[in-house]
Amino acid sequence: MENKELLAGLEELLKNFLSARGYELVEMSSGYQGQDLVLRLAVDKPDGGITVGELGKANRGIRELLEEKGLTGESFTVEVNSPGLDRPLKSKADFRRCAGRQVKFFLIQPINGKIEIDGVILGVTEDGVQAKTSAGDCFIPLSRINKAKQIL
């Protein structure tokens, strides 16, 4: 399962599977522990707030799906976790979910001479995030965001 195409296909399969059940695949990684393949998934609800019971249900469903698709030819473990409160913000949906909250943006290119910007998200457009900073309102293009996280 080290093949990148296979992992990309598996990620798409899991996104669709989880989406149909009202969940969102936030992040997926895989690796080996000894001889066992470990598939790690961060899963949440689109509006956040997934419960431990829901994570268990998602884990069981994913294992059943992988067995049904015949993807269990080797010894594997599936770990399904919440992305946590300090999850990285990557998509427009992530930024929308954090509207009205304080966020730290780490930029690829400076805006107004700054590579890091703290601000409260005022809105999200197709191209970027509008934030209220200590220096005033600022538009941050999505293309310039390396990573971002909510300040707790």
C-alpha positions as YAML, in Angstrom:
chain: A
units: angstrom
residues:
- id: 1
  name: MET
  ca: [0.00, 0.00, 0.00]
- id: 2
  name: GLU
  ca: [2.97, 2.33, -0.35]
- id: 3
  name: ASN
  ca: [1.88, 3.24, -3.85]
- id: 4
  name: LYS
  ca: [0.85, 6.92, -3.94]
- id: 5
  name: GLU
  ca: [-1.89, 6.27, -6.49]
- id: 6
  name: LEU
  ca: [-3.39, 3.56, -4.30]
- id: 7
  name: LEU
  ca: [-3.28, 5.86, -1.27]
- id: 8
  name: ALA
  ca: [-4.87, 8.70, -3.26]
- id: 9
  name: GLY
  ca: [-7.63, 6.34, -4.40]
- id: 10
  name: LEU
  ca: [-8.09, 5.11, -0.84]
- id: 11
  name: GLU
  ca: [-8.30, 8.69, 0.43]
- id: 12
  name: GLU
  ca: [-10.99, 9.50, -2.15]
- id: 13
  name: LEU
  ca: [-12.91, 6.33, -1.21]
- id: 14
  name: LEU
  ca: [-12.77, 7.23, 2.48]
- id: 15
  name: LYS
  ca: [-13.77, 10.87, 1.85]
- id: 16
  name: ASN
  ca: [-16.87, 9.72, -0.03]
- id: 17
  name: PHE
  ca: [-17.68, 7.04, 2.56]
- id: 18
  name: LEU
  ca: [-17.39, 9.48, 5.47]
- id: 19
  name: SER
  ca: [-19.20, 12.28, 3.65]
- id: 20
  name: ALA
  ca: [-22.19, 10.02, 3.01]
- id: 21
  name: ARG
  ca: [-22.40, 9.51, 6.80]
- id: 22
  name: GLY
  ca: [-22.17, 13.21, 7.69]
- id: 23
  name: TYR
  ca: [-18.46, 13.26, 8.51]
- id: 24
  name: GLU
  ca: [-15.43, 14.93, 6.94]
- id: 25
  name: LEU
  ca: [-11.98, 13.44, 6.37]
- id: 26
  name: VAL
  ca: [-9.67, 16.18, 7.61]
- id: 27
  name: GLU
  ca: [-6.37, 14.38, 7.18]
- id: 28
  name: MET
  ca: [-5.03, 10.93, 6.32]
- id: 29
  name: SER
  ca: [-1.58, 9.46, 6.79]
- id: 30
  name: SER
  ca: [-0.15, 5.98, 6.64]
- id: 31
  name: GLY
  ca: [3.00, 4.21, 7.70]
- id: 32
  name: TYR
  ca: [4.32, 0.95, 9.03]
- id: 33
  name: GLN
  ca: [4.84, -0.14, 12.62]
- id: 34
  name: GLY
  ca: [6.87, -3.30, 12.27]
- id: 35
  name: GLN
  ca: [5.03, -5.40, 9.69]
- id: 36
  name: ASP
  ca: [1.66, -3.72, 10.25]
- id: 37
  name: LEU
  ca: [0.31, -0.94, 8.06]
- id: 38
  name: VAL
  ca: [-1.17, 1.87, 10.18]
- id: 39
  name: LEU
  ca: [-3.79, 4.09, 8.57]
- id: 40
  name: ARG
  ca: [-4.34, 7.28, 10.63]
- id: 41
  name: LEU
  ca: [-7.41, 9.38, 9.94]
- id: 42
  name: ALA
  ca: [-8.50, 12.68, 11.44]
- id: 43
  name: VAL
  ca: [-12.30, 12.86, 11.12]
- id: 44
  name: ASP
  ca: [-14.74, 15.57, 12.14]
- id: 45
  name: LYS
  ca: [-18.23, 16.82, 11.41]
- id: 46
  name: PRO
  ca: [-18.42, 19.65, 8.87]
- id: 47
  name: ASP
  ca: [-19.32, 22.07, 11.68]
- id: 48
  name: GLY
  ca: [-16.95, 20.44, 14.20]
- id: 49
  name: GLY
  ca: [-17.77, 18.74, 17.47]
- id: 50
  name: ILE
  ca: [-17.46, 15.02, 16.67]
- id: 51
  name: THR
  ca: [-18.00, 12.74, 19.67]
- id: 52
  name: VAL
  ca: [-16.02, 9.70, 20.83]
- id: 53
  name: GLY
  ca: [-19.01, 7.50, 19.98]
- id: 54
  name: GLU
  ca: [-19.13, 8.89, 16.45]
- id: 55
  name: LEU
  ca: [-15.38, 8.30, 16.03]
- id: 56
  name: GLY
  ca: [-15.87, 4.66, 17.09]
- id: 57
  name: LYS
  ca: [-18.73, 4.26, 14.64]
- id: 58
  name: ALA
  ca: [-16.63, 5.75, 11.84]
- id: 59
  name: ASN
  ca: [-13.72, 3.44, 12.73]
- id: 60
  name: ARG
  ca: [-15.92, 0.32, 12.56]
- id: 61
  name: GLY
  ca: [-17.45, 1.46, 9.28]
- id: 62
  name: ILE
  ca: [-14.04, 2.11, 7.74]
- id: 63
  name: ARG
  ca: [-12.71, -1.31, 8.78]
- id: 64
  name: GLU
  ca: [-15.80, -2.98, 7.29]
- id: 65
  name: LEU
  ca: [-15.39, -0.96, 4.07]
- id: 66
  name: LEU
  ca: [-11.73, -1.92, 3.72]
- id: 67
  name: GLU
  ca: [-12.57, -5.61, 4.29]
- id: 68
  name: GLU
  ca: [-15.46, -5.41, 1.80]
- id: 69
  name: LYS
  ca: [-13.16, -3.85, -0.83]
- id: 70
  name: GLY
  ca: [-10.52, -6.51, -0.22]
- id: 71
  name: LEU
  ca: [-7.95, -4.01, 0.98]
- id: 72
  name: THR
  ca: [-6.99, -6.04, 4.02]
- id: 73
  name: GLY
  ca: [-4.47, -8.35, 2.36]
- id: 74
  name: GLU
  ca: [-1.84, -7.33, 4.87]
- id: 75
  name: SER
  ca: [-1.98, -6.79, 8.60]
- id: 76
  name: PHE
  ca: [-3.25, -3.29, 9.26]
- id: 77
  name: THR
  ca: [-4.55, -0.97, 11.94]
- id: 78
  name: VAL
  ca: [-6.99, 1.88, 11.48]
- id: 79
  name: GLU
  ca: [-6.79, 4.81, 13.90]
- id: 80
  name: VAL
  ca: [-9.63, 7.33, 13.72]
- id: 81
  name: ASN
  ca: [-9.25, 10.47, 15.83]
- id: 82
  name: SER
  ca: [-10.65, 13.95, 16.15]
- id: 83
  name: PRO
  ca: [-8.42, 16.60, 14.59]
- id: 84
  name: GLY
  ca: [-8.58, 18.48, 17.91]
- id: 85
  name: LEU
  ca: [-9.38, 22.08, 18.69]
- id: 86
  name: ASP
  ca: [-6.03, 23.29, 17.38]
- id: 87
  name: ARG
  ca: [-6.41, 21.54, 14.04]
- id: 88
  name: PRO
  ca: [-4.72, 23.17, 11.08]
- id: 89
  name: LEU
  ca: [-7.01, 25.27, 8.91]
- id: 90
  name: LYS
  ca: [-6.63, 24.36, 5.25]
- id: 91
  name: SER
  ca: [-9.85, 24.74, 3.31]
- id: 92
  name: LYS
  ca: [-12.41, 27.50, 2.84]
- id: 93
  name: ALA
  ca: [-14.77, 25.39, 4.96]
- id: 94
  name: ASP
  ca: [-12.20, 25.36, 7.79]
- id: 95
  name: PHE
  ca: [-11.91, 29.16, 7.68]
- id: 96
  name: ARG
  ca: [-15.71, 29.57, 7.52]
- id: 97
  name: ARG
  ca: [-16.06, 27.31, 10.58]
- id: 98
  name: CYS
  ca: [-13.73, 29.68, 12.44]
- id: 99
  name: ALA
  ca: [-15.52, 32.90, 11.46]
- id: 100
  name: GLY
  ca: [-15.48, 35.34, 14.37]
- id: 101
  name: ARG
  ca: [-12.52, 33.57, 15.99]
- id: 102
  name: GLN
  ca: [-8.89, 34.58, 16.42]
- id: 103
  name: VAL
  ca: [-6.57, 32.82, 13.93]
- id: 104
  name: LYS
  ca: [-2.81, 32.91, 13.30]
- id: 105
  name: PHE
  ca: [-1.87, 32.84, 9.61]
- id: 106
  name: PHE
  ca: [1.59, 31.72, 8.48]
- id: 107
  name: LEU
  ca: [2.16, 33.09, 5.00]
- id: 108
  name: ILE
  ca: [4.21, 31.99, 2.00]
- id: 109
  name: GLN
  ca: [4.69, 35.63, 0.95]
- id: 110
  name: PRO
  ca: [4.48, 38.68, 3.19]
- id: 111
  name: ILE
  ca: [1.42, 40.91, 3.31]
- id: 112
  name: ASN
  ca: [2.12, 44.47, 4.49]
- id: 113
  name: GLY
  ca: [5.64, 43.28, 5.38]
- id: 114
  name: LYS
  ca: [4.46, 40.48, 7.67]
- id: 115
  name: ILE
  ca: [4.89, 36.73, 7.22]
- id: 116
  name: GLU
  ca: [2.70, 35.97, 10.28]
- id: 117
  name: ILE
  ca: [-0.64, 37.65, 10.87]
- id: 118
  name: ASP
  ca: [-3.02, 37.30, 13.81]
- id: 119
  name: GLY
  ca: [-6.61, 38.31, 13.23]
- id: 120
  name: VAL
  ca: [-10.28, 37.58, 13.72]
- id: 121
  name: ILE
  ca: [-11.89, 36.05, 10.65]
- id: 122
  name: LEU
  ca: [-14.57, 38.41, 9.33]
- id: 123
  name: GLY
  ca: [-15.44, 36.45, 6.19]
- id: 124
  name: VAL
  ca: [-14.29, 34.00, 3.55]
- id: 125
  name: THR
  ca: [-14.51, 34.45, -0.20]
- id: 126
  name: GLU
  ca: [-13.64, 32.16, -3.07]
- id: 127
  name: ASP
  ca: [-10.11, 33.63, -3.13]
- id: 128
  name: GLY
  ca: [-9.25, 34.43, 0.46]
- id: 129
  name: VAL
  ca: [-9.97, 35.36, 4.05]
- id: 130
  name: GLN
  ca: [-10.93, 38.79, 5.37]
- id: 131
  name: ALA
  ca: [-9.49, 39.30, 8.86]
- id: 132
  name: LYS
  ca: [-9.55, 42.08, 11.44]
- id: 133
  name: THR
  ca: [-6.02, 42.62, 12.73]
- id: 134
  name: SER
  ca: [-4.50, 45.08, 15.20]
- id: 135
  name: ALA
  ca: [-3.43, 47.13, 12.15]
- id: 136
  name: GLY
  ca: [-6.92, 47.10, 10.62]
- id: 137
  name: ASP
  ca: [-8.82, 44.90, 8.20]
- id: 138
  name: CYS
  ca: [-6.70, 42.71, 5.93]
- id: 139
  name: PHE
  ca: [-7.48, 40.45, 2.97]
- id: 140
  name: ILE
  ca: [-5.36, 37.29, 2.92]
- id: 141
  name: PRO
  ca: [-5.40, 35.38, -0.37]
- id: 142
  name: LEU
  ca: [-5.71, 31.60, 0.09]
- id: 143
  name: SER
  ca: [-2.76, 31.20, -2.29]
- id: 144
  name: ARG
  ca: [-0.50, 32.99, 0.21]
- id: 145
  name: ILE
  ca: [-1.47, 30.90, 3.26]
- id: 146
  name: ASN
  ca: [1.11, 28.25, 4.13]
- id: 147
  name: LYS
  ca: [-0.81, 27.19, 7.23]
- id: 148
  name: ALA
  ca: [-3.19, 28.64, 9.77]
- id: 149
  name: LYS
  ca: [-4.55, 27.67, 13.16]
- id: 150
  name: GLN
  ca: [-7.09, 28.94, 15.60]
- id: 151
  name: ILE
  ca: [-5.65, 30.72, 18.62]
- id: 152
  name: LEU
  ca: [-7.10, 29.11, 21.71]
...
